mmCIF file of C-alpha atoms and ligand atoms in Angstrom:
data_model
loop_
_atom_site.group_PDB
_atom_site.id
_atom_site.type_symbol
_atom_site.label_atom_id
_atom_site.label_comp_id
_atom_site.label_asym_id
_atom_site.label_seq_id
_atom_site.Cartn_x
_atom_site.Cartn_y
_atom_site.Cartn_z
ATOM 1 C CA UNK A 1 115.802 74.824 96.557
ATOM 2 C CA UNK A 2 113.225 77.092 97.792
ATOM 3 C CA UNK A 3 111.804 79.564 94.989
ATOM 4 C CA UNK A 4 112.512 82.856 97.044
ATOM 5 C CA UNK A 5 110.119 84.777 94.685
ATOM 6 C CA UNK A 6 107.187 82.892 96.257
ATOM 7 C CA UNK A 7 108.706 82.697 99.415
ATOM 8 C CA UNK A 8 108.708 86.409 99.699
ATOM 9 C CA UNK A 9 105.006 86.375 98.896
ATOM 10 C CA UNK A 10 103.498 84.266 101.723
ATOM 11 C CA UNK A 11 102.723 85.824 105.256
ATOM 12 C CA UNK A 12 101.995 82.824 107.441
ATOM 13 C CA UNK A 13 99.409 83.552 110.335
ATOM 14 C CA UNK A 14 100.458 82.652 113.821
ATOM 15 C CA UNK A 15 97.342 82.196 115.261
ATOM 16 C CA UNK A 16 98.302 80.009 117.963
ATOM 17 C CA UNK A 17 97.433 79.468 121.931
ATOM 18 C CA UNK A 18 100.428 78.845 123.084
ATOM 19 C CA UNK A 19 104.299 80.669 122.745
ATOM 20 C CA UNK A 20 105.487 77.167 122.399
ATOM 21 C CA UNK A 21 103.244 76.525 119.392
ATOM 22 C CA UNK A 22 104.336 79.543 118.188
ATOM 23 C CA UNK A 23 107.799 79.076 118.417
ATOM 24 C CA UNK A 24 107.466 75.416 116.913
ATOM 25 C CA UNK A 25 105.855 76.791 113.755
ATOM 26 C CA UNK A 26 108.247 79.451 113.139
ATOM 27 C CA UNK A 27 111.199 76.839 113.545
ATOM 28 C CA UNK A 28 109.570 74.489 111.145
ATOM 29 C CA UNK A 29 108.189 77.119 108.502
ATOM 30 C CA UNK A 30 110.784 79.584 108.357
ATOM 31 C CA UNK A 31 112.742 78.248 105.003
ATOM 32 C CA UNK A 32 108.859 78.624 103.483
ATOM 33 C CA UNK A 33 108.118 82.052 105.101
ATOM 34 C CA UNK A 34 108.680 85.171 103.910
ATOM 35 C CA UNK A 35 106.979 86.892 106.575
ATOM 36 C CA UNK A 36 105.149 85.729 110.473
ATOM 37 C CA UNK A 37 102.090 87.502 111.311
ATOM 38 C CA UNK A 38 101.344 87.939 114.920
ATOM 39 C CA UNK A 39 97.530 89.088 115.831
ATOM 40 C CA UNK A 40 96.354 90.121 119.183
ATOM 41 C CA UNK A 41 95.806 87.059 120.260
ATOM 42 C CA UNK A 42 99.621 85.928 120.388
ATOM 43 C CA UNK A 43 100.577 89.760 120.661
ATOM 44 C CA UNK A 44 98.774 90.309 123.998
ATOM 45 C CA UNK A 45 99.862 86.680 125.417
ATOM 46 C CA UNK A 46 103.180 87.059 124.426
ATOM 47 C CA UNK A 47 104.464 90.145 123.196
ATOM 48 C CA UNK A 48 107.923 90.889 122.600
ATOM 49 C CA UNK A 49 108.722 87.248 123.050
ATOM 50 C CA UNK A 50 107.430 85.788 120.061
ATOM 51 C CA UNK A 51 108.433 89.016 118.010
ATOM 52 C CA UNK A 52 112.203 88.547 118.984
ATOM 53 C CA UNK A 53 112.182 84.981 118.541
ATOM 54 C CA UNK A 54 110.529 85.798 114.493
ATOM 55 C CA UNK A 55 113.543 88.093 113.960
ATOM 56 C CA UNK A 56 116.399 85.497 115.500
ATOM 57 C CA UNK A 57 115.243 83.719 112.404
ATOM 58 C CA UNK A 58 115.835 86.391 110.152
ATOM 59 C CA UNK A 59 112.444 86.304 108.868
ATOM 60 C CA UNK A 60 110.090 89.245 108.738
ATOM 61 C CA UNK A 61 107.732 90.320 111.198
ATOM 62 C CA UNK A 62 104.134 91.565 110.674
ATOM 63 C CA UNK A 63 102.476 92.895 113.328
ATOM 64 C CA UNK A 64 98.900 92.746 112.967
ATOM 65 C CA UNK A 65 97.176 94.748 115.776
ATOM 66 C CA UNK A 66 95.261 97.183 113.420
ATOM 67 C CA UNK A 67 95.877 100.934 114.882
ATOM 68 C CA UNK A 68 93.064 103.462 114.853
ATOM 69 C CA UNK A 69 93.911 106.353 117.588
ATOM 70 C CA UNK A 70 94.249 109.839 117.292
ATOM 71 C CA UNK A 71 97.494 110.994 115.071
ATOM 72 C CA UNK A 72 99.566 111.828 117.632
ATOM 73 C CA UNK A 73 99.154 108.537 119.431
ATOM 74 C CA UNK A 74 99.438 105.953 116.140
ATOM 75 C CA UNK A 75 102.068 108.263 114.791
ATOM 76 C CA UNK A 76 104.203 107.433 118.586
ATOM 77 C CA UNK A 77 102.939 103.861 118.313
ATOM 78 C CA UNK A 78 104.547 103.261 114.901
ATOM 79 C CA UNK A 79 107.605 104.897 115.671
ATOM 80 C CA UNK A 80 107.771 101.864 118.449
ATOM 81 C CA UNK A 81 106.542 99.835 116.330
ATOM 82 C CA UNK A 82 109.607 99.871 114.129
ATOM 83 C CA UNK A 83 111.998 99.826 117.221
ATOM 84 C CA UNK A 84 110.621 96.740 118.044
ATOM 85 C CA UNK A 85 111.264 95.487 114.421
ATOM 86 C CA UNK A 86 108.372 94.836 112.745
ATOM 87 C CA UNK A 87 108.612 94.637 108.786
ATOM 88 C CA UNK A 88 104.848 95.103 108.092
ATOM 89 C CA UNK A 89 102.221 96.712 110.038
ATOM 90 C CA UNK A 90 98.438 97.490 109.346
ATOM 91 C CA UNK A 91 96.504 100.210 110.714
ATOM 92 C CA UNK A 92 92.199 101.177 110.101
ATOM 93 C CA UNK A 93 92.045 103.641 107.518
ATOM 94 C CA UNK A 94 88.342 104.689 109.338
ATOM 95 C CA UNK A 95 90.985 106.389 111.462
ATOM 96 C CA UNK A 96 91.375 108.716 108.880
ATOM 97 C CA UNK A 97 93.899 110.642 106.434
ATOM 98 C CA UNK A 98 95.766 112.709 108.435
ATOM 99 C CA UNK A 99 95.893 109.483 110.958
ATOM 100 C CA UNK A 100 97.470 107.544 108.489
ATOM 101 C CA UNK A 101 100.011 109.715 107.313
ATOM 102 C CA UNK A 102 101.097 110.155 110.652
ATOM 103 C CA UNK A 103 101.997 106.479 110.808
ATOM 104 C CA UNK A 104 103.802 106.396 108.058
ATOM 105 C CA UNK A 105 105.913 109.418 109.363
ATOM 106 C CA UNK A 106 106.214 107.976 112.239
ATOM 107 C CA UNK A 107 107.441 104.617 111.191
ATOM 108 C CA UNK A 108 109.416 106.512 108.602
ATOM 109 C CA UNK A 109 110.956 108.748 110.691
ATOM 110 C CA UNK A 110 112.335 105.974 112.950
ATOM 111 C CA UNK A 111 113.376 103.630 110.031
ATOM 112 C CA UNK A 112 115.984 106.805 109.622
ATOM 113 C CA UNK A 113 117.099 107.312 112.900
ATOM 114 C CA UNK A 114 117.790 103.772 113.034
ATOM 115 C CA UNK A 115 119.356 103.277 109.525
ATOM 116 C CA UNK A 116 116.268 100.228 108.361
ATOM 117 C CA UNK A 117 114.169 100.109 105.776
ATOM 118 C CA UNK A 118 110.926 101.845 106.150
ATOM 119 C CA UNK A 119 108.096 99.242 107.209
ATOM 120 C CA UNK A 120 105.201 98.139 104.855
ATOM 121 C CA UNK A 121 101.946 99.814 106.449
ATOM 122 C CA UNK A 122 98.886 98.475 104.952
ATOM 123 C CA UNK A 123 95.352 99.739 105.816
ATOM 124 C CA UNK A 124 92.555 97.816 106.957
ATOM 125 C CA UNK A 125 89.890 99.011 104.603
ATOM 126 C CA UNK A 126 85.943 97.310 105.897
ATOM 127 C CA UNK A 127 86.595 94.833 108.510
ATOM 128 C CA UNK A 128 85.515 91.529 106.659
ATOM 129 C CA UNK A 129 83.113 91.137 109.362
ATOM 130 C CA UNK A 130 80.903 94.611 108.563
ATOM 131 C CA UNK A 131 78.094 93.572 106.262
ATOM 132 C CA UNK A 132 76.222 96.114 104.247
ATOM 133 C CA UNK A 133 73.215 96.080 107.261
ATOM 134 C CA UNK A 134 76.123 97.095 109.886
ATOM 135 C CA UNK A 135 76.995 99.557 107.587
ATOM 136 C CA UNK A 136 73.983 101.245 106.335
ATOM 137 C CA UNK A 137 72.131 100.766 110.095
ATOM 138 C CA UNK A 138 74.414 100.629 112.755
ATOM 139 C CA UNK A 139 77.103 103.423 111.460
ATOM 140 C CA UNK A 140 74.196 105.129 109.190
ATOM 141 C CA UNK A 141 76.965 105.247 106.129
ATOM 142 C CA UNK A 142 74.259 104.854 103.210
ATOM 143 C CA UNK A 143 76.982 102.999 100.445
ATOM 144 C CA UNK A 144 77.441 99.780 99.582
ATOM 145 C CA UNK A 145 80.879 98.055 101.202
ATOM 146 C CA UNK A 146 82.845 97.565 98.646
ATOM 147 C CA UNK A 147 82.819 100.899 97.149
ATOM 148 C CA UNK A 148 83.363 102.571 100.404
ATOM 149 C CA UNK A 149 86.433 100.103 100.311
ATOM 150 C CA UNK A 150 87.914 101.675 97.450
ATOM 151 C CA UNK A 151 87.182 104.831 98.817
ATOM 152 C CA UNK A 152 88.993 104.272 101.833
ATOM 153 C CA UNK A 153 91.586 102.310 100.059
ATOM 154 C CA UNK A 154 91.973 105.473 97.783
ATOM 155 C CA UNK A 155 92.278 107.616 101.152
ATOM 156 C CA UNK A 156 95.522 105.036 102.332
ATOM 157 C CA UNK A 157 97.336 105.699 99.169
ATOM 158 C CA UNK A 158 97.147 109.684 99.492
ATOM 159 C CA UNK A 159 98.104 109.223 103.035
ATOM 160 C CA UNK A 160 101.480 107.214 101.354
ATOM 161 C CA UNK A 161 100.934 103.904 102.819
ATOM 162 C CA UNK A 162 102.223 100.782 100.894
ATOM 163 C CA UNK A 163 98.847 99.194 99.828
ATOM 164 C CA UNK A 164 95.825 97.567 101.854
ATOM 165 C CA UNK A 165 94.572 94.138 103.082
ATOM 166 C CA UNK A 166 91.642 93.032 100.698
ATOM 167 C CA UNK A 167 90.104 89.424 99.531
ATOM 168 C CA UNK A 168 91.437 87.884 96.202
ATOM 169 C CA UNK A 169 88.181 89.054 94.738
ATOM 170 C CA UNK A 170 89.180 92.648 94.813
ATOM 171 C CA UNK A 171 92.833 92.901 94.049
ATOM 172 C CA UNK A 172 92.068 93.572 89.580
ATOM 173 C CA UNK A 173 90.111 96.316 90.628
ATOM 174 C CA UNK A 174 91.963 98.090 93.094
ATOM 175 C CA UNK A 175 95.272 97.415 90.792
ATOM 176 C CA UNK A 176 93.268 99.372 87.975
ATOM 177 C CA UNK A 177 92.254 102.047 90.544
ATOM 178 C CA UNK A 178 95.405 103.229 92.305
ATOM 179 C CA UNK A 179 97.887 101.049 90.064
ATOM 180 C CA UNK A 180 100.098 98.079 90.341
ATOM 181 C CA UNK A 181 102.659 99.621 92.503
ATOM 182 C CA UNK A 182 100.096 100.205 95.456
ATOM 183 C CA UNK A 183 100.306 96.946 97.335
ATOM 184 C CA UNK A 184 97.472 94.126 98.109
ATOM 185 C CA UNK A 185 97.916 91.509 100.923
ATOM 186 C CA UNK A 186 95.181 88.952 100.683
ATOM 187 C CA UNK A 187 93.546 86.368 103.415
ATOM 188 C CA UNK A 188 90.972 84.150 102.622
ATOM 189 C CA UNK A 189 93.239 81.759 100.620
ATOM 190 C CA UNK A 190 92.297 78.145 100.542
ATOM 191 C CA UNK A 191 94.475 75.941 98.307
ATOM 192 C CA UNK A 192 91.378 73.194 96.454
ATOM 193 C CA UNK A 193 92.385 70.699 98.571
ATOM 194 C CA UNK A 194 92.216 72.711 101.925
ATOM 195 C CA UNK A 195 89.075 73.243 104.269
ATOM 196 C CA UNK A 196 86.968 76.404 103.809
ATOM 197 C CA UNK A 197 86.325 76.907 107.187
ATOM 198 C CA UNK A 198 84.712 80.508 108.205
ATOM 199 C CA UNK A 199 85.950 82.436 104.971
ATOM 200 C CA UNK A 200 83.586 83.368 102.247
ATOM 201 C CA UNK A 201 85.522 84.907 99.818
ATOM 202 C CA UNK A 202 88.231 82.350 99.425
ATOM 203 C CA UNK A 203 90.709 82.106 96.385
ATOM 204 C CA UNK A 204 93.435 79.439 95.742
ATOM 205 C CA UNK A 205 97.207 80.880 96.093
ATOM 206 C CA UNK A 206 98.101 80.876 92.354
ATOM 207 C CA UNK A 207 94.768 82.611 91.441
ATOM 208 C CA UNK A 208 95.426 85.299 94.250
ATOM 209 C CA UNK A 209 98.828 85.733 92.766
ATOM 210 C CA UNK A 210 97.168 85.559 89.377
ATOM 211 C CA UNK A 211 94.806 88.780 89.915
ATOM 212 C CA UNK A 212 97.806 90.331 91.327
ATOM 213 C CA UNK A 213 98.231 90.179 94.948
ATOM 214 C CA UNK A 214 101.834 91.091 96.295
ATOM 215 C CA UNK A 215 101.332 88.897 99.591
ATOM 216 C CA UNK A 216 99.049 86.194 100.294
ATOM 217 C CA UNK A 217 98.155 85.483 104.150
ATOM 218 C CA UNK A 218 98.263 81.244 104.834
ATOM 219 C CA UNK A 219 96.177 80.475 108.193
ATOM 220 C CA UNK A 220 94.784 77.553 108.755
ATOM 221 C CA UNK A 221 95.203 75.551 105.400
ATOM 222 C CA UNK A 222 99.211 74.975 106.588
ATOM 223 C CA UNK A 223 98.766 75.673 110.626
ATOM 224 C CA UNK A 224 96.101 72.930 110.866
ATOM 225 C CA UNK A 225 97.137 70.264 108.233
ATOM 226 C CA UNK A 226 98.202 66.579 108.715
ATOM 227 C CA UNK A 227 101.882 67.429 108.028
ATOM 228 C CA UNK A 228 102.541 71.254 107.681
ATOM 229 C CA UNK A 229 105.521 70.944 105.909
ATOM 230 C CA UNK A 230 104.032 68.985 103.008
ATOM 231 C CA UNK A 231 100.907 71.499 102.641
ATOM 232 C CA UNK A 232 103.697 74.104 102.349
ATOM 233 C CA UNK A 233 105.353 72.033 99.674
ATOM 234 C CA UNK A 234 102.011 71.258 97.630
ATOM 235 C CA UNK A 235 101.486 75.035 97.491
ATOM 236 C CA UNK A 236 104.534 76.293 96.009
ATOM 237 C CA UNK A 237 104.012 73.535 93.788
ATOM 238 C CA UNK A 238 100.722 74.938 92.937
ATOM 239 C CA UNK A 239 101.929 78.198 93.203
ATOM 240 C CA UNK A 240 105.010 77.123 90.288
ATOM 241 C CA UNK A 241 102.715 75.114 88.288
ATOM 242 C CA UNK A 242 99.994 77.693 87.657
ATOM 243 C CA UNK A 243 102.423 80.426 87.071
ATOM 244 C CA UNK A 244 105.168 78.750 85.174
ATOM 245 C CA UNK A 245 107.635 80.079 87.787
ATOM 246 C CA UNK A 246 111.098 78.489 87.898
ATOM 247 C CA UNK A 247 113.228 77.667 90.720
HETATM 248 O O1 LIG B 1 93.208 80.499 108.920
HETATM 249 P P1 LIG B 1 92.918 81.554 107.895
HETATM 250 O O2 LIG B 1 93.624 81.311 106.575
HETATM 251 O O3 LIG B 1 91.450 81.777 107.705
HETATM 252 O O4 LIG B 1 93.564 82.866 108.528
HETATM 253 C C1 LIG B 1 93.458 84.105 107.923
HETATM 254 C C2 LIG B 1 94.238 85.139 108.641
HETATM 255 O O5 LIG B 1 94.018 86.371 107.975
HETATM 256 C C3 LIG B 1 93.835 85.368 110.095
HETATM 257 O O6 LIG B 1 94.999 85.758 110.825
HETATM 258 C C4 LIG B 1 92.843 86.500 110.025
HETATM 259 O O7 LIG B 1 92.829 87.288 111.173
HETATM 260 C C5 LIG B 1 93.393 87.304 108.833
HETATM 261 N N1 LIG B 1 92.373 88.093 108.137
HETATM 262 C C6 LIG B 1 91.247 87.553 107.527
HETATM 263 N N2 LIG B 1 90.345 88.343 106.875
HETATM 264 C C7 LIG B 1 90.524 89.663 106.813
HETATM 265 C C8 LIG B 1 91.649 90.250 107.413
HETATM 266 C C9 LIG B 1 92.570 89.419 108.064
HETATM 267 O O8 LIG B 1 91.071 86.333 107.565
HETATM 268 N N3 LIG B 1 89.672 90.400 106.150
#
């Protein structure tokens, strides 16, 4: 029996080549996966493809393109956005309030017409990738990262999106900042026995779900193990063990 409350929980990352890859992982994953994310990458190989596929499994769809346009433009790309059925989406929240909220009425508005649940939009707070030097020199903002972070993560919440994308490491404070409701989605996760590969700030999955993330994002530490299906198994385990959760 799968334990649905942790199934719901993990976003697995399709960040494959290939459509057939793609397809192969969703067919063998889907009674672990709450959720398929598809990037760029797969997005602008195989678009609408993959996304119908995802939702012929009756499994949620997260598409991960992060928006940042003008208003008018991210609030018509969201209403698509739910046509096309995503679940979850993520947009920058650099792109500003009054960006943001148009997303959400976009998506909103559609989820209406169409009788669906309004997507989850989560913003994008610092890119990962933006050290404190990129910030401070190239874009001449004179804070430290994680603070602007907060700022911005402060900014998505006013704007009435569902919660942000941040590493383990930051979920207790921004639960304390804009409360438990607002929602955190965290990458980076690396069960002990898993590869670190390019992440820093890594956390197993029981210790992000610990500190309080709603969602945590599984790459490479199922997509690139021995047998997939096991690492899947070994991490609800995990996940049960650490958190005394029953089936
Ligand atoms: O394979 P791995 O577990 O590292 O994959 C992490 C996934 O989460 C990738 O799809 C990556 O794009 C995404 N992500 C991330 N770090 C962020 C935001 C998203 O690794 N800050």
């Amino acid at each position: 029996m799968i334990n649905e409350e942790i199934k719901e929980k993990i976003v697995l990352a399709l960040d494959v080549e290939t459509i057939e890859e793609a397809k192969e992982l969703v067919e063998e994953m889907k009674d672990y996966t709450g959720t398929f994310k598809v990037g760029l990458q797969l997005f602008m190989g195989y678009g609408l493809e993959i996304v119908n596929y995802i939702l012929s499994k009756n499994a949620n769809f997260f598409l991960d393109v992060k928006l940042h346009d003008i208003p008018n433009t991210v609030k018509k790309a969201s209403e698509n956005i739910v046509l096309r059925g995503a679940n979850f989406f993520n947009i920058h929240c650099t792109g500003g309030l009054e960006m943001m909220k148009s997303a959400r009425e976009g998506a909103d508005n559609k989820a209406k017409e169409l009788n669906k649940k309004p997507p989850v939009i989560l913003g994008v707070t610092m890119l990962t990738s933006i050290s404190k030097d990129v910030m401070n020199n190239e874009f001449g903002i004179d804070k430290d990262v994680s603070k602007f972070a907060l700022e911005l993560a402060k900014l998505a919440k006013e704007a009435g999106l569902d919660g942000v994308v941040a590493s383990a490491v930051e979920v207790e404070n921004i639960k304390k900042e804009l409360g438990k409701e607002f929602k955190v989605l965290c990458p980076g996760i690396r069960p002990k026995w898993s590869l670190k590969d390019d992440q820093k700030r890594i956390a197993t999955p029981s210790e992000a779900i610990k500190r309080g993330a709603d969602y945590i994002v599984l790459g490479r530490a199922v997509t690139k193990a021995q047998n997939r299906i096991e690492a899947m198994k070994m991490i609800y385990k995990e996940i049960e063990e650490e958190l005394c959760l029953q089936h």
